[in-house]
Coordinates of C-alpha atoms and ligand atoms in Angstrom, one line a residue:
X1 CA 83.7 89.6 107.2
X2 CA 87.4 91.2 107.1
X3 CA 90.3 90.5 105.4
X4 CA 93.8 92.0 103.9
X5 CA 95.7 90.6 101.3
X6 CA 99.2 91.9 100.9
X7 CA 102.4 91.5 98.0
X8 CA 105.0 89.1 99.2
X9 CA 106.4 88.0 102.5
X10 CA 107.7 90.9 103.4
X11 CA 104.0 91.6 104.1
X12 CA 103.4 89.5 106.5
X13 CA 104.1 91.1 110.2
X14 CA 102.1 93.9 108.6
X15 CA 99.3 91.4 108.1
X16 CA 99.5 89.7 111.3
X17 CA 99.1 93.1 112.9
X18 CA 96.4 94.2 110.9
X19 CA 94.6 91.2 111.6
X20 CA 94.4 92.0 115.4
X21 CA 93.0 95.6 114.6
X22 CA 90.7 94.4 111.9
X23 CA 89.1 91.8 115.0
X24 CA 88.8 94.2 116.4
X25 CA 86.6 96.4 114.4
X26 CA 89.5 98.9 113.5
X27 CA 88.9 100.7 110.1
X28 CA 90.6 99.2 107.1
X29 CA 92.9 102.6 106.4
X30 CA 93.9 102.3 110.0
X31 CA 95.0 98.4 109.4
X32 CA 96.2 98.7 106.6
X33 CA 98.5 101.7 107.1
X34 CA 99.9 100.1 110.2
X35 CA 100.7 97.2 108.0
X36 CA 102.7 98.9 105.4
X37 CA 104.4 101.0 108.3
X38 CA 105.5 98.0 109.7
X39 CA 106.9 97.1 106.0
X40 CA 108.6 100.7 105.5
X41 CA 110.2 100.5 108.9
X42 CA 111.9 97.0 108.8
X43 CA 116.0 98.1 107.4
X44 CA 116.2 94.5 105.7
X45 CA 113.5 94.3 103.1
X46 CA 115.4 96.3 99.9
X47 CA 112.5 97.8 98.3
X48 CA 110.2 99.2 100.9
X49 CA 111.0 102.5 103.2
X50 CA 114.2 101.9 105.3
X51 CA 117.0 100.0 103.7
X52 CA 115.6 100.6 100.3
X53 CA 118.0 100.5 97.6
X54 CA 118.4 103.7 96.2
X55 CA 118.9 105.5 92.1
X56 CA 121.4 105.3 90.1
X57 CA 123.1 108.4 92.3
X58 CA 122.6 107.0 96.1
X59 CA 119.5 108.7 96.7
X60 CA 116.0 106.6 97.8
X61 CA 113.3 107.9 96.2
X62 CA 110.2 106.4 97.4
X63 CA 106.5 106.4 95.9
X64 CA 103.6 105.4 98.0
X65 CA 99.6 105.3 97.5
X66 CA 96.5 105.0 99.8
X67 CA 92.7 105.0 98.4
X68 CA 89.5 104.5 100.0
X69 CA 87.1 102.4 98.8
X70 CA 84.1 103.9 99.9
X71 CA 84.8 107.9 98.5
X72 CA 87.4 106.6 95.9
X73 CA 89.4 109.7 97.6
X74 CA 93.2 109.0 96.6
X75 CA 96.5 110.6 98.0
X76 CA 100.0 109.9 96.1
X77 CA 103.7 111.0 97.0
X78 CA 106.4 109.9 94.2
X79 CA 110.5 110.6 94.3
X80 CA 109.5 111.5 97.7
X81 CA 112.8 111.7 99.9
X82 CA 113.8 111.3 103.6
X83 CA 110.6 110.7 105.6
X84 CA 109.7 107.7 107.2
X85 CA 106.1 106.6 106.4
X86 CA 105.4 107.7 102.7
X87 CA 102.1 105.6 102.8
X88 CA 101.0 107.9 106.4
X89 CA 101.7 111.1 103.9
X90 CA 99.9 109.3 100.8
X91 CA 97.1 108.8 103.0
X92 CA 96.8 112.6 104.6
X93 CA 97.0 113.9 100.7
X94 CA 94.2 111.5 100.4
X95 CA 91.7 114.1 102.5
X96 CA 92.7 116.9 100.3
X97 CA 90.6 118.1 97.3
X98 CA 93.6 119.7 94.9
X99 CA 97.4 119.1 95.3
X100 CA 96.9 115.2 96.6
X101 CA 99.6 113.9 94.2
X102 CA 102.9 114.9 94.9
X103 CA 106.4 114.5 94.0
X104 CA 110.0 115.3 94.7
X105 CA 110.9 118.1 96.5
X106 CA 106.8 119.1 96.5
X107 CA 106.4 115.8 98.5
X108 CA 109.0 116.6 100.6
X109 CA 108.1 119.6 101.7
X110 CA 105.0 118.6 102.0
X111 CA 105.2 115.8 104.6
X112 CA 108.0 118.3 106.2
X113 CA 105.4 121.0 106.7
X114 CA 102.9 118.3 107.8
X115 CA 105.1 117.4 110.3
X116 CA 105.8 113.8 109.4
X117 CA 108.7 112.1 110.7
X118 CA 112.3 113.3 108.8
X119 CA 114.6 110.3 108.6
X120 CA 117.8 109.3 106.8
X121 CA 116.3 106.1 105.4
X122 CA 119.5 105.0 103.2
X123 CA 120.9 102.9 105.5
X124 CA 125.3 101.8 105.3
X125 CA 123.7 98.5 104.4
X126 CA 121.9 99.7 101.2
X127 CA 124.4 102.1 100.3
X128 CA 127.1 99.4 100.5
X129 CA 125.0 97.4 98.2
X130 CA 124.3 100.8 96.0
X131 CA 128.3 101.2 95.9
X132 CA 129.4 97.2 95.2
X133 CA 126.4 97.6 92.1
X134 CA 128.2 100.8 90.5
X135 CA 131.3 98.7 90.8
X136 CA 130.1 95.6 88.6
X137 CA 128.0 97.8 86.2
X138 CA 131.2 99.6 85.8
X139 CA 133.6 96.2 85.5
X140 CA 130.3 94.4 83.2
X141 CA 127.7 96.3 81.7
X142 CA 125.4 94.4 83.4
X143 CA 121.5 95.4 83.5
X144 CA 121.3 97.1 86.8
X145 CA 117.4 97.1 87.2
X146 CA 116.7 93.8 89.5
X147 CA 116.0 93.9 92.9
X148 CA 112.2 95.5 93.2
X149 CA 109.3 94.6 95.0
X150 CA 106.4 96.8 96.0
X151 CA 104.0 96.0 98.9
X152 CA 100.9 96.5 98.2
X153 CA 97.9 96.0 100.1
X154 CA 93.7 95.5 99.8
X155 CA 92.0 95.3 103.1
X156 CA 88.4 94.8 104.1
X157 CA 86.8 95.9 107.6
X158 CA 84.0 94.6 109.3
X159 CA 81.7 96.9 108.1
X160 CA 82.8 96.4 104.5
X161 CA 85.1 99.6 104.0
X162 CA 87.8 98.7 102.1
X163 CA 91.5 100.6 101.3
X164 CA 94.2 100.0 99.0
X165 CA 97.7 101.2 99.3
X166 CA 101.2 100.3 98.2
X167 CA 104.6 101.5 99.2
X168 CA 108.0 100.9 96.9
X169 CA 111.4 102.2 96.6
X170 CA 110.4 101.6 92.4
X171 CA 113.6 99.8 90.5
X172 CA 117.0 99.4 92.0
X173 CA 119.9 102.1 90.2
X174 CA 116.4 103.8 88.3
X175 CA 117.1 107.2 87.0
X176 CA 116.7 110.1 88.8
X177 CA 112.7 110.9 89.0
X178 CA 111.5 107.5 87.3
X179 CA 108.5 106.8 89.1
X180 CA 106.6 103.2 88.8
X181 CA 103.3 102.1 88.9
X182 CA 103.2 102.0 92.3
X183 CA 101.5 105.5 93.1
X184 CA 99.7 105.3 90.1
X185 CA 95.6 104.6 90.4
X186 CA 94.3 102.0 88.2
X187 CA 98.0 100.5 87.5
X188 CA 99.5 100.0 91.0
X189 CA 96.3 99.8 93.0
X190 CA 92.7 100.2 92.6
X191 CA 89.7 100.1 95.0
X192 CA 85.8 100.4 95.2
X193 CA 84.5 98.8 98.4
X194 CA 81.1 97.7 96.4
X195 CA 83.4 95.5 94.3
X196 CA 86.8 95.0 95.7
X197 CA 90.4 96.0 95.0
X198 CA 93.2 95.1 93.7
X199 CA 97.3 95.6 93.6
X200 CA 100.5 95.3 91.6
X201 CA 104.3 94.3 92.5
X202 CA 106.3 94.2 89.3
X203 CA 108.0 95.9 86.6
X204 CA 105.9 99.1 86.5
X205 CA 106.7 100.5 83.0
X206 CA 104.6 97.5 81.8
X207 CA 102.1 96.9 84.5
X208 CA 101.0 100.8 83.6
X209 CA 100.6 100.0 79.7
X210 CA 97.7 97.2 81.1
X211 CA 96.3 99.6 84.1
X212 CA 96.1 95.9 85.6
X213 CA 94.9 97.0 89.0
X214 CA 91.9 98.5 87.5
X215 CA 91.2 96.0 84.8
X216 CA 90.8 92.9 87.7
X217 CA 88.1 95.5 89.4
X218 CA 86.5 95.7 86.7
X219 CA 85.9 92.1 86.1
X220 CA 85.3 91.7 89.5
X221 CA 82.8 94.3 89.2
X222 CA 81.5 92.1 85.9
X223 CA 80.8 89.2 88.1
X224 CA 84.2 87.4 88.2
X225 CA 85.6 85.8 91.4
X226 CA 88.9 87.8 92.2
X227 CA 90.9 84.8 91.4
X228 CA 89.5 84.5 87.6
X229 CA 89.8 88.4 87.3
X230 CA 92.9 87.8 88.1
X231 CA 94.2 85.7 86.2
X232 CA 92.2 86.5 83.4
X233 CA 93.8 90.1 83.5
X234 CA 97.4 89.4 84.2
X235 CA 97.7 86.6 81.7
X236 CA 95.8 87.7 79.0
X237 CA 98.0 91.2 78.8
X238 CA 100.9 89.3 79.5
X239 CA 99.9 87.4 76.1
X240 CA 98.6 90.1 74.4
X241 CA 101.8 93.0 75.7
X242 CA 104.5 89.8 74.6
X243 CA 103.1 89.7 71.1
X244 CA 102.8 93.7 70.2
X245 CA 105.5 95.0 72.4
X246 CA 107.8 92.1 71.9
X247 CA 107.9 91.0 76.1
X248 CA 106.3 91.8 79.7
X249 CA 108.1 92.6 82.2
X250 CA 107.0 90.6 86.1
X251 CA 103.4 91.2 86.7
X252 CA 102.3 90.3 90.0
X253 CA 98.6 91.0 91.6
X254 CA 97.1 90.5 94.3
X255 CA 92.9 91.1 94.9
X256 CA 90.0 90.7 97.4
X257 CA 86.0 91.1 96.9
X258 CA 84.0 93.2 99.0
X259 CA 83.1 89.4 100.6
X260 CA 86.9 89.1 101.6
X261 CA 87.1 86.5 98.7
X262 CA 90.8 87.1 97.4
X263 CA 92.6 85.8 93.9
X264 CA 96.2 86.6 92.3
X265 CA 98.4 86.2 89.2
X266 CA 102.1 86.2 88.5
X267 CA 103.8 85.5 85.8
X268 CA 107.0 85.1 87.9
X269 CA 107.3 83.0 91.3
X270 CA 105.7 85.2 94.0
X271 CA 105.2 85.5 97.5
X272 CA 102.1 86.8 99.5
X273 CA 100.9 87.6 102.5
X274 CA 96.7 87.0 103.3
X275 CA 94.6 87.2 106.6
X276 CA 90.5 86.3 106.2
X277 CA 87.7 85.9 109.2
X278 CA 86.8 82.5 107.5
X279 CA 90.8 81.2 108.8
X280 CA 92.9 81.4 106.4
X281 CA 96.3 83.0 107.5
X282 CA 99.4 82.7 106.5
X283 CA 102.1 83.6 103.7
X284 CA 101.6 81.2 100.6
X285 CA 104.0 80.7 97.3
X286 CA 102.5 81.8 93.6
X287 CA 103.6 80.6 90.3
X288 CA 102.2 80.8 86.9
X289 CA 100.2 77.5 85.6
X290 CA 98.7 75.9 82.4
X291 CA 96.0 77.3 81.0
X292 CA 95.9 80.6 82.5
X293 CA 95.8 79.9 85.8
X294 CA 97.7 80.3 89.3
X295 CA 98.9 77.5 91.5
X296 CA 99.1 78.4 94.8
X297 CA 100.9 76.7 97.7
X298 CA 101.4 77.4 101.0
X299 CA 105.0 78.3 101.7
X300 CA 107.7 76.0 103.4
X301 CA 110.0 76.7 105.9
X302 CA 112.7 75.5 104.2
X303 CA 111.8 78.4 101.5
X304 CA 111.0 81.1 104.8
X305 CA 114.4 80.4 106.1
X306 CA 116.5 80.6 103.2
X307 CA 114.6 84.2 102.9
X308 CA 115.7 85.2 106.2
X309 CA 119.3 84.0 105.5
X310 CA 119.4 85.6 102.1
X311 CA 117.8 89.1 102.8
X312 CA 120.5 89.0 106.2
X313 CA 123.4 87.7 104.1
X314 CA 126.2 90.3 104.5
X315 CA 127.2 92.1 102.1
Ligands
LIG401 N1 106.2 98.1 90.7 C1 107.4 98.7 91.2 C2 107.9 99.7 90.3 O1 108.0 99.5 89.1 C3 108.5 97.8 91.5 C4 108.0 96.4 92.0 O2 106.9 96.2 92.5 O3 108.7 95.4 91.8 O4 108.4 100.8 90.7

């Protein structure tokens, strides 16, 4: 078996990429970093990498995560600035023993030492966007925190090694140094290749209060199908995080087994990306349904080319 299952359509050239290597017998970490490379390089998608939007003072600051499944060995760069492929420097910390979480200038100078890739990766199209924001706030007092998505990824090799890893640009206009859960173990992604893995998109000051990443291992790990853990885990905090801390923010996960079996739960509309042996391929539409459960669709063109039209639009 093999399989990857990734956050939103953004994902999906990743995915398709990863598929060929995971055919043929590539290692998940090798797959899988390609695939969020190919997310971090592409200057349209707002929230990944290049043409991320940036803080509240025009500067991208960028967290990224990479775990293996079989060690549980974890590497993590937050606030990191100016380098190309913070999931390629998440996933060298991964090898080392101390030091393998680092942030701001630490993370830097890190991947500068390492000799990973500098590169200015505000582009005049995000900063334009940054720019016309401070405007409106200015004009409105509108709430300037939309406009996030993580990708995050679980992928399964043929010889049943599995990786997670996510890349983000965290919230649009966030404070300077406000990292998400997207770096963070157990809340932004979570792994153990004789259960399965698991990871978030979403507002991550509430997706850490529920470690949801962990939590849907761990019912996986109980005996639940990834699509019952879940939904079991995203809804049930959703419930339980509305009633004592008064709302939840967007919690979106995505998981797969060690079988390539694969499950997620939003409690907003939500795109994502999947590849398995069995056939199924292809990018498929979320939303929340009665009873705790997910209805998933497979997406329409009509919705893929309004995407393409919107994240193009000028600005
Ligand atoms: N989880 C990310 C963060 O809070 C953002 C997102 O995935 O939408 O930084």
């Amino acid at each position: 078996m093999w399989g990857i299952i990734a956050t939103w359509r953004m994902a999906h050239d990743g995915v398709l990429a990863a598929k060929k290597m995971l055919e043929a017998e590539a290692f998940a970490g090798d797959a899988m970093e390609t695939a969020i490379k190919s997310v971090e390089d592409y200057p349209f998608y707002k929230s990944v990498g290049y043409g991320g939007l940036p803080n509240e003072n025009g500067i991208l600051e960028m967290d990224a995560a990479y775990m293996d499944g079989d060690t549980f060995a974890i590497g993590a760069v937050a606030g990191i600035t100016d380098v190309a492929n913070p999931i390629s420097v998440a996933r060298k910390l991964s090898h080392d023993k101390f030091n393998s979480f680092r942030v701001g200038d630490g993370a830097t100078q890190y991947a500068m030492l390492e000799g990973f890739e500098r590169k200015n990766m505000l582009t005049e199209r995000a900063k334009k966007i940054w720019e016309k924001r401070c405007e409106e706030i200015a004009k409105t007092n509108l709430s300037p925190y939309d406009g996030h998505d993580t990708v995050g990824m679980v992928c399964l090799d043929k010889q049943a090694r599995m990786t997670a890893g996510t890349s983000s640009s965290g919230l649009f206009m966030k404070k300077k140094g406000r990292v998400g859960d997207s770096p963070l173990s157990g809340s932004g992604f979570y792994v153990d290749a004789e259960v399965g893995g698991a990871a978030a998109t979403g507002l991550g000051e509430d997706l850490m209060k529920g470690c949801l990443s962990y939590e849907i291992v761990r019912l996986m790990a109980a005996g639940l199908t990834p699509q019952q853990a879940c939904d079991k885990a995203v809804y049930e905090f959703a419930d339980t995080l509305t009633r004592r801390y008064g709302k939840a923010g967007a919690f979106s996960l995505v998981a797969m087994n060690n079988e390539g079996a694969w499950g997620v739960a939003t409690n907003v509309e939500f795109t994502f990306s999947v590849a398995v042996k069995d056939g199924t391929c292809g990018i498929f539409m979320a939303n929340p349904g009665p009873d705790h459960t997910t209805l998933i669709q497979p997406i329409t063109q009509e919705w893929l080319d309004a995407y393409e039209k919107r994240i193009k639009a000028p600005v």
